[in-house]
PDB file of C-alpha atoms in Angstrom:
ATOM      1  CA  UNK A   1      96.655  91.888  97.282  1.00 94.00           C
ATOM      2  CA  UNK A   2      98.008  90.822 100.655  1.00 95.00           C
ATOM      3  CA  UNK A   3      98.835  87.324 101.835  1.00 96.00           C
ATOM      4  CA  UNK A   4      99.789  87.183 105.513  1.00 96.00           C
ATOM      5  CA  UNK A   5     100.407  84.687 108.280  1.00 96.00           C
ATOM      6  CA  UNK A   6     100.733  85.700 111.928  1.00 93.00           C
ATOM      7  CA  UNK A   7     101.245  83.739 115.113  1.00 90.00           C
ATOM      8  CA  UNK A   8     102.021  83.820 118.807  1.00 87.00           C
ATOM      9  CA  UNK A   9     105.341  81.997 118.619  1.00 84.00           C
ATOM     10  CA  UNK A  10     106.393  82.456 122.241  1.00 84.00           C
ATOM     11  CA  UNK A  11     103.042  81.955 123.997  1.00 82.00           C
ATOM     12  CA  UNK A  12     103.177  78.812 126.099  1.00 79.00           C
ATOM     13  CA  UNK A  13     106.939  78.511 125.735  1.00 83.00           C
ATOM     14  CA  UNK A  14     108.237  77.332 129.130  1.00 85.00           C
ATOM     15  CA  UNK A  15     110.539  79.823 130.853  1.00 82.00           C
ATOM     16  CA  UNK A  16     113.444  77.363 130.755  1.00 86.00           C
ATOM     17  CA  UNK A  17     113.141  77.267 126.933  1.00 85.00           C
ATOM     18  CA  UNK A  18     112.806  81.036 126.408  1.00 82.00           C
ATOM     19  CA  UNK A  19     116.553  81.645 126.492  1.00 81.00           C
ATOM     20  CA  UNK A  20     117.148  85.321 125.713  1.00 78.00           C
ATOM     21  CA  UNK A  21     113.665  86.016 124.323  1.00 79.00           C
ATOM     22  CA  UNK A  22     112.283  88.990 126.257  1.00 74.00           C
ATOM     23  CA  UNK A  23     108.887  89.433 124.585  1.00 74.00           C
ATOM     24  CA  UNK A  24     105.880  88.109 126.451  1.00 76.00           C
ATOM     25  CA  UNK A  25     102.729  88.873 124.434  1.00 77.00           C
ATOM     26  CA  UNK A  26      99.382  88.155 126.047  1.00 79.00           C
ATOM     27  CA  UNK A  27      96.738  88.952 123.430  1.00 82.00           C
ATOM     28  CA  UNK A  28      98.715  89.796 120.302  1.00 85.00           C
ATOM     29  CA  UNK A  29     100.875  87.972 117.794  1.00 86.00           C
ATOM     30  CA  UNK A  30     104.656  88.211 118.080  1.00 86.00           C
ATOM     31  CA  UNK A  31     105.502  87.098 114.527  1.00 87.00           C
ATOM     32  CA  UNK A  32     104.105  87.779 111.051  1.00 91.00           C
ATOM     33  CA  UNK A  33     105.087  87.522 107.406  1.00 93.00           C
ATOM     34  CA  UNK A  34     103.218  89.346 104.640  1.00 94.00           C
ATOM     35  CA  UNK A  35     103.545  89.276 100.863  1.00 94.00           C
ATOM     36  CA  UNK A  36     102.158  92.342  99.085  1.00 93.00           C
ATOM     37  CA  UNK A  37     101.431  92.186  95.355  1.00 92.00           C
ATOM     38  CA  UNK A  38     101.092  95.582  93.693  1.00 90.00           C
ATOM     39  CA  UNK A  39      98.943  96.410  90.663  1.00 89.00           C
ATOM     40  CA  UNK A  40     101.982  96.256  88.343  1.00 89.00           C
ATOM     41  CA  UNK A  41     102.866  92.737  89.566  1.00 87.00           C
ATOM     42  CA  UNK A  42     105.801  93.762  91.743  1.00 86.00           C
ATOM     43  CA  UNK A  43     105.991  92.281  95.210  1.00 87.00           C
ATOM     44  CA  UNK A  44     107.137  93.195  98.695  1.00 88.00           C
ATOM     45  CA  UNK A  45     107.856  90.839 101.567  1.00 88.00           C
ATOM     46  CA  UNK A  46     107.420  92.221 105.073  1.00 88.00           C
ATOM     47  CA  UNK A  47     108.692  90.295 108.089  1.00 87.00           C
ATOM     48  CA  UNK A  48     107.958  91.195 111.677  1.00 85.00           C
ATOM     49  CA  UNK A  49     108.908  89.543 114.928  1.00 83.00           C
ATOM     50  CA  UNK A  50     108.966  90.784 118.494  1.00 78.00           C
ATOM     51  CA  UNK A  51     110.806  87.685 119.675  1.00 78.00           C
ATOM     52  CA  UNK A  52     114.039  88.226 117.744  1.00 77.00           C
ATOM     53  CA  UNK A  53     117.090  87.380 119.844  1.00 76.00           C
ATOM     54  CA  UNK A  54     119.664  90.145 119.478  1.00 72.00           C
ATOM     55  CA  UNK A  55     117.314  93.119 119.379  1.00 71.00           C
ATOM     56  CA  UNK A  56     115.057  94.860 116.892  1.00 72.00           C
ATOM     57  CA  UNK A  57     115.564  94.255 113.174  1.00 76.00           C
ATOM     58  CA  UNK A  58     114.133  96.908 110.837  1.00 77.00           C
ATOM     59  CA  UNK A  59     115.401  96.809 107.282  1.00 80.00           C
ATOM     60  CA  UNK A  60     114.238  97.273 103.743  1.00 79.00           C
ATOM     61  CA  UNK A  61     115.489  95.466 100.655  1.00 82.00           C
ATOM     62  CA  UNK A  62     114.484  96.132  97.059  1.00 80.00           C
ATOM     63  CA  UNK A  63     115.653  94.245  93.995  1.00 80.00           C
ATOM     64  CA  UNK A  64     115.085  95.370  90.421  1.00 76.00           C
ATOM     65  CA  UNK A  65     116.332  94.108  87.074  1.00 80.00           C
ATOM     66  CA  UNK A  66     119.424  96.324  87.317  1.00 79.00           C
ATOM     67  CA  UNK A  67     119.787  97.398  90.951  1.00 78.00           C
ATOM     68  CA  UNK A  68     119.763  96.264  94.553  1.00 82.00           C
ATOM     69  CA  UNK A  69     118.939  98.449  97.557  1.00 81.00           C
ATOM     70  CA  UNK A  70     119.451  97.576 101.191  1.00 83.00           C
ATOM     71  CA  UNK A  71     118.672  99.871 104.094  1.00 81.00           C
ATOM     72  CA  UNK A  72     119.480  98.847 107.638  1.00 80.00           C
ATOM     73  CA  UNK A  73     117.384 101.045 109.867  1.00 77.00           C
ATOM     74  CA  UNK A  74     117.887  99.068 113.059  1.00 74.00           C
ATOM     75  CA  UNK A  75     120.413  97.857 113.725  1.00 74.00           C
ATOM     76  CA  UNK A  76     122.554 100.000 111.496  1.00 74.00           C
ATOM     77  CA  UNK A  77     126.300  99.883 111.032  1.00 77.00           C
ATOM     78  CA  UNK A  78     127.077 103.476 112.004  1.00 78.00           C
ATOM     79  CA  UNK A  79     128.943 102.310 115.108  1.00 83.00           C
ATOM     80  CA  UNK A  80     129.931  98.785 116.117  1.00 84.00           C
ATOM     81  CA  UNK A  81     131.623  97.734 119.338  1.00 86.00           C
ATOM     82  CA  UNK A  82     132.676  94.420 120.847  1.00 90.00           C
ATOM     83  CA  UNK A  83     132.857  93.662 124.577  1.00 89.00           C
ATOM     84  CA  UNK A  84     133.798  90.434 126.297  1.00 90.00           C
ATOM     85  CA  UNK A  85     132.706  91.617 129.741  1.00 89.00           C
ATOM     86  CA  UNK A  86     129.551  93.636 130.435  1.00 88.00           C
ATOM     87  CA  UNK A  87     130.236  94.253 134.128  1.00 89.00           C
ATOM     88  CA  UNK A  88     131.395  97.850 133.557  1.00 86.00           C
ATOM     89  CA  UNK A  89     128.557  98.613 131.134  1.00 88.00           C
ATOM     90  CA  UNK A  90     125.572  98.521 133.508  1.00 88.00           C
ATOM     91  CA  UNK A  91     124.720 102.208 132.963  1.00 89.00           C
ATOM     92  CA  UNK A  92     125.624 102.248 129.252  1.00 88.00           C
ATOM     93  CA  UNK A  93     122.729 102.263 126.757  1.00 85.00           C
ATOM     94  CA  UNK A  94     123.387 100.381 123.507  1.00 83.00           C
ATOM     95  CA  UNK A  95     119.973 100.135 121.818  1.00 79.00           C
ATOM     96  CA  UNK A  96     116.485  98.901 122.631  1.00 77.00           C
ATOM     97  CA  UNK A  97     115.601  95.252 123.229  1.00 76.00           C
ATOM     98  CA  UNK A  98     119.142  93.874 123.425  1.00 78.00           C
ATOM     99  CA  UNK A  99     119.549  91.037 125.901  1.00 77.00           C
ATOM    100  CA  UNK A 100     123.291  91.372 126.500  1.00 83.00           C
ATOM    101  CA  UNK A 101     126.004  93.961 126.049  1.00 87.00           C
ATOM    102  CA  UNK A 102     128.726  91.431 125.292  1.00 88.00           C
ATOM    103  CA  UNK A 103     129.763  90.429 121.782  1.00 87.00           C
ATOM    104  CA  UNK A 104     129.254  92.625 118.749  1.00 86.00           C
ATOM    105  CA  UNK A 105     126.806  95.468 119.373  1.00 85.00           C
ATOM    106  CA  UNK A 106     125.218  97.824 116.855  1.00 81.00           C
ATOM    107  CA  UNK A 107     125.222 100.998 118.954  1.00 82.00           C
ATOM    108  CA  UNK A 108     122.535 103.437 117.870  1.00 77.00           C
ATOM    109  CA  UNK A 109     124.243 106.835 117.685  1.00 78.00           C
ATOM    110  CA  UNK A 110     121.714 109.671 117.732  1.00 80.00           C
ATOM    111  CA  UNK A 111     118.913 107.115 118.072  1.00 78.00           C
ATOM    112  CA  UNK A 112     116.097 109.681 117.904  1.00 81.00           C
ATOM    113  CA  UNK A 113     117.490 111.018 114.622  1.00 82.00           C
ATOM    114  CA  UNK A 114     118.207 107.606 113.078  1.00 77.00           C
ATOM    115  CA  UNK A 115     114.742 106.257 113.904  1.00 79.00           C
ATOM    116  CA  UNK A 116     113.147 109.341 112.341  1.00 83.00           C
ATOM    117  CA  UNK A 117     111.624 110.829 115.482  1.00 88.00           C
ATOM    118  CA  UNK A 118     113.369 114.196 115.060  1.00 92.00           C
ATOM    119  CA  UNK A 119     112.257 114.510 111.432  1.00 92.00           C
ATOM    120  CA  UNK A 120     108.663 113.681 112.370  1.00 92.00           C
ATOM    121  CA  UNK A 121     108.654 116.312 115.109  1.00 94.00           C
ATOM    122  CA  UNK A 122     110.284 118.928 112.845  1.00 96.00           C
ATOM    123  CA  UNK A 123     107.663 118.302 110.151  1.00 95.00           C
ATOM    124  CA  UNK A 124     104.839 118.550 112.710  1.00 95.00           C
ATOM    125  CA  UNK A 125     106.157 121.855 114.089  1.00 96.00           C
ATOM    126  CA  UNK A 126     106.681 123.227 110.569  1.00 96.00           C
ATOM    127  CA  UNK A 127     103.056 122.349 109.724  1.00 96.00           C
ATOM    128  CA  UNK A 128     101.785 124.065 112.887  1.00 96.00           C
ATOM    129  CA  UNK A 129     103.953 127.122 112.197  1.00 97.00           C
ATOM    130  CA  UNK A 130     103.324 127.525 108.454  1.00 98.00           C
ATOM    131  CA  UNK A 131     100.092 125.631 107.801  1.00 96.00           C
ATOM    132  CA  UNK A 132     101.758 123.384 105.204  1.00 95.00           C
ATOM    133  CA  UNK A 133     100.565 119.825 104.649  1.00 93.00           C
ATOM    134  CA  UNK A 134     102.564 117.137 106.483  1.00 94.00           C
ATOM    135  CA  UNK A 135     105.052 115.025 104.538  1.00 91.00           C
ATOM    136  CA  UNK A 136     103.125 111.942 105.650  1.00 90.00           C
ATOM    137  CA  UNK A 137      99.548 113.122 105.759  1.00 90.00           C
ATOM    138  CA  UNK A 138      96.140 111.481 105.906  1.00 93.00           C
ATOM    139  CA  UNK A 139      96.202 109.955 102.381  1.00 93.00           C
ATOM    140  CA  UNK A 140      99.352 107.950 103.194  1.00 93.00           C
ATOM    141  CA  UNK A 141      97.985 106.993 106.627  1.00 94.00           C
ATOM    142  CA  UNK A 142      94.726 105.826 105.012  1.00 95.00           C
ATOM    143  CA  UNK A 143      96.513 103.657 102.426  1.00 94.00           C
ATOM    144  CA  UNK A 144      98.799 102.251 105.122  1.00 93.00           C
ATOM    145  CA  UNK A 145      95.840 101.309 107.313  1.00 96.00           C
ATOM    146  CA  UNK A 146      94.132  99.585 104.369  1.00 96.00           C
ATOM    147  CA  UNK A 147      97.214  97.391 103.890  1.00 95.00           C
ATOM    148  CA  UNK A 148      97.475  96.681 107.635  1.00 94.00           C
ATOM    149  CA  UNK A 149      93.797  95.732 107.765  1.00 95.00           C
ATOM    150  CA  UNK A 150      94.259  93.508 104.705  1.00 96.00           C
ATOM    151  CA  UNK A 151      97.182  91.764 106.426  1.00 96.00           C
ATOM    152  CA  UNK A 152      95.116  91.069 109.549  1.00 94.00           C
ATOM    153  CA  UNK A 153      92.152  89.931 107.429  1.00 96.00           C
ATOM    154  CA  UNK A 154      94.416  87.629 105.419  1.00 97.00           C
ATOM    155  CA  UNK A 155      96.024  86.128 108.510  1.00 95.00           C
ATOM    156  CA  UNK A 156      92.629  85.676 110.162  1.00 94.00           C
ATOM    157  CA  UNK A 157      91.069  83.955 107.157  1.00 96.00           C
ATOM    158  CA  UNK A 158      94.137  82.036 105.929  1.00 95.00           C
ATOM    159  CA  UNK A 159      93.594  83.471 102.457  1.00 96.00           C
ATOM    160  CA  UNK A 160      94.749  86.238 100.152  1.00 96.00           C
ATOM    161  CA  UNK A 161      92.984  89.558 100.791  1.00 95.00           C
ATOM    162  CA  UNK A 162      92.402  91.993  97.951  1.00 94.00           C
ATOM    163  CA  UNK A 163      92.705  95.750  98.440  1.00 91.00           C
ATOM    164  CA  UNK A 164      90.901  98.201  96.158  1.00 83.00           C
TER     165      UNK A 164
END
């Protein structure tokens, strides 16, 4: 089942109160929180926000009875830098959706590789070349879309949505 809430947090926020928030959605939510309950009773919490000050946050955490997993996709800690003055950094790219280049920055080295774009393209080309099935084919896309639809249905109805 999926229980989700979504909102337009920044819509109507006066410009003098926006601070460093760069997002400006017109007809879409800019924040959501979903709780997924799987058939075995385990749960996942998914948070999403396009109005996060400090740039994109993509991470995964999993906790079991004898382990803890944490993956920081963006930002990651592969390379950190600290600048007090951004005046000489005008042409330097740090990462997407960062408001300032001063302070601690999580620089995305090999961004296309770290975000998975290269792997996706390699898999696509391998499928075209050899005829093999993609690593993330239609069955996974179908299940993913069912969960996304359930999240929207839950948020729209203010109730838990059950997925078959």
